[in-house]
PDB file of C-alpha atoms in Angstrom:
ATOM      1  CA  MET D   1      47.945  44.001 -26.861  1.00 48.00           C
ATOM      2  CA  MET D   2      49.299  40.687 -24.887  1.00 50.00           C
ATOM      3  CA  SER D   3      46.761  41.542 -22.157  1.00 50.00           C
ATOM      4  CA  ALA D   4      43.738  41.583 -24.747  1.00 52.00           C
ATOM      5  CA  GLY D   5      44.876  38.067 -25.931  1.00 50.00           C
ATOM      6  CA  ARG D   6      44.904  36.689 -22.531  1.00 50.00           C
ATOM      7  CA  GLY D   7      41.557  38.243 -21.656  1.00 50.00           C
ATOM      8  CA  PHE D   8      40.295  36.519 -24.613  1.00 49.00           C
ATOM      9  CA  ASP D   9      41.864  33.249 -23.826  1.00 49.00           C
ATOM     10  CA  GLN D  10      40.189  33.737 -20.228  1.00 50.00           C
ATOM     11  CA  TYR D  11      36.877  34.114 -21.566  1.00 51.00           C
ATOM     12  CA  SER D  12      36.985  31.711 -24.388  1.00 53.00           C
ATOM     13  CA  GLY D  13      35.242  28.291 -24.449  1.00 53.00           C
ATOM     14  CA  SER D  14      38.376  26.618 -23.563  1.00 55.00           C
ATOM     15  CA  SER D  15      38.663  27.927 -20.228  1.00 54.00           C
ATOM     16  CA  PRO D  16      38.562  25.761 -17.103  1.00 52.00           C
ATOM     17  CA  TYR D  17      35.458  28.004 -16.037  1.00 53.00           C
ATOM     18  CA  HIS D  18      33.657  27.224 -18.989  1.00 56.00           C
ATOM     19  CA  LEU D  19      34.087  23.566 -18.660  1.00 58.00           C
ATOM     20  CA  HIS D  20      33.074  23.831 -15.045  1.00 70.00           C
ATOM     21  CA  GLY D  21      29.973  25.322 -16.110  1.00 69.00           C
ATOM     22  CA  GLN D  22      29.307  22.809 -18.536  1.00 77.00           C
ATOM     23  CA  GLN D  23      29.969  20.172 -15.835  1.00 80.00           C
ATOM     24  CA  VAL D  24      27.394  21.732 -13.514  1.00 80.00           C
ATOM     25  CA  LEU D  25      24.973  21.836 -16.130  1.00 86.00           C
ATOM     26  CA  VAL D  26      25.393  18.335 -16.879  1.00 87.00           C
ATOM     27  CA  TYR D  27      24.832  17.527 -13.382  1.00 89.00           C
ATOM     28  CA  GLN D  28      21.953  19.569 -12.918  1.00 91.00           C
ATOM     29  CA  VAL D  29      20.436  17.825 -16.019  1.00 93.00           C
ATOM     30  CA  VAL D  30      21.169  14.422 -14.403  1.00 93.00           C
ATOM     31  CA  VAL D  31      19.596  15.309 -11.225  1.00 95.00           C
ATOM     32  CA  VAL D  32      16.492  16.506 -12.855  1.00 96.00           C
ATOM     33  CA  VAL D  33      16.585  13.481 -15.034  1.00 96.00           C
ATOM     34  CA  VAL D  34      16.951  11.123 -11.747  1.00 96.00           C
ATOM     35  CA  VAL D  35      14.199  12.969  -9.833  1.00 97.00           C
ATOM     36  CA  VAL D  36      11.821  12.351 -12.816  1.00 97.00           C
ATOM     37  CA  VAL D  37      12.600   9.032 -13.090  1.00 97.00           C
ATOM     38  CA  GLU D  38      11.949   8.344  -9.454  1.00 98.00           C
ATOM     39  CA  VAL D  39       8.651  10.585  -9.502  1.00 97.00           C
ATOM     40  CA  VAL D  40       7.797   8.181 -12.364  1.00 98.00           C
ATOM     41  CA  VAL D  41       8.580   4.950 -10.491  1.00 98.00           C
ATOM     42  CA  VAL D  42       6.809   6.105  -7.320  1.00 98.00           C
ATOM     43  CA  VAL D  43       3.724   6.930  -9.508  1.00 98.00           C
ATOM     44  CA  VAL D  44       3.754   3.410 -11.118  1.00 98.00           C
ATOM     45  CA  VAL D  45       4.258   1.725  -7.833  1.00 98.00           C
ATOM     46  CA  VAL D  46       1.186   3.560  -6.351  1.00 98.00           C
ATOM     47  CA  VAL D  47      -0.982   2.734  -9.385  1.00 98.00           C
ATOM     48  CA  VAL D  48       0.061  -0.786  -9.209  1.00 98.00           C
ATOM     49  CA  VAL D  49      -0.646  -1.074  -5.328  1.00 98.00           C
ATOM     50  CA  VAL D  50      -4.110   0.654  -5.760  1.00 98.00           C
ATOM     51  CA  VAL D  51      -5.131  -1.925  -8.771  1.00 98.00           C
ATOM     52  CA  VAL D  52      -3.772  -4.786  -6.726  1.00 98.00           C
ATOM     53  CA  VAL D  53      -6.009  -3.506  -3.683  1.00 98.00           C
ATOM     54  CA  VAL D  54      -9.043  -3.130  -6.049  1.00 98.00           C
ATOM     55  CA  VAL D  55      -8.672  -6.828  -7.245  1.00 98.00           C
ATOM     56  CA  VAL D  56      -8.304  -8.058  -3.860  1.00 98.00           C
ATOM     57  CA  VAL D  57     -11.364  -6.359  -2.876  1.00 98.00           C
ATOM     58  CA  VAL D  58     -13.357  -7.535  -5.899  1.00 98.00           C
ATOM     59  CA  VAL D  59     -12.152 -10.962  -5.347  1.00 98.00           C
ATOM     60  CA  VAL D  60     -13.326 -10.814  -1.656  1.00 98.00           C
ATOM     61  CA  VAL D  61     -16.707  -9.240  -2.557  1.00 98.00           C
ATOM     62  CA  VAL D  62     -17.261 -12.068  -4.916  1.00 98.00           C
ATOM     63  CA  VAL D  63     -16.366 -14.877  -2.487  1.00 97.00           C
ATOM     64  CA  VAL D  64     -18.673 -13.237  -0.024  1.00 97.00           C
ATOM     65  CA  VAL D  65     -21.518 -13.126  -2.374  1.00 97.00           C
ATOM     66  CA  GLU D  66     -20.903 -16.760  -3.539  1.00 96.00           C
ATOM     67  CA  VAL D  67     -20.896 -17.924  -0.059  1.00 96.00           C
ATOM     68  CA  VAL D  68     -24.061 -16.074   0.918  1.00 95.00           C
ATOM     69  CA  VAL D  69     -25.907 -17.282  -2.170  1.00 94.00           C
ATOM     70  CA  VAL D  70     -24.809 -20.908  -1.216  1.00 94.00           C
ATOM     71  CA  VAL D  71     -25.945 -20.593   2.260  1.00 93.00           C
ATOM     72  CA  VAL D  72     -29.331 -19.155   1.154  1.00 92.00           C
ATOM     73  CA  VAL D  73     -29.917 -21.942  -1.601  1.00 91.00           C
ATOM     74  CA  VAL D  74     -28.785 -24.690   1.142  1.00 90.00           C
ATOM     75  CA  VAL D  75     -31.353 -23.209   3.734  1.00 89.00           C
ATOM     76  CA  VAL D  76     -33.926 -22.808   1.149  1.00 88.00           C
ATOM     77  CA  VAL D  77     -33.539 -26.143  -0.175  1.00 84.00           C
ATOM     78  CA  VAL D  78     -33.291 -27.808   3.387  1.00 79.00           C
ATOM     79  CA  ASP D  79     -36.343 -26.186   4.641  1.00 68.00           C
TER      80      ASP D  79
END
């Protein structure tokens, strides 16, 4: 009779093994959340870098086109 009681206590929710299992589950959830946050941060950084590169390329193209237009206008007006 007493062994049945100990068996019940051993597998009840208050056993250290159950708490350890809960701790492992919490650690796994924390690791998954951290990995997801890191992936989101990396994706956001990559998107920001791509947007900055596109903006720089557009600005360079606009400046080059303006310089070419000014040179053509000056050459045509001078001639």
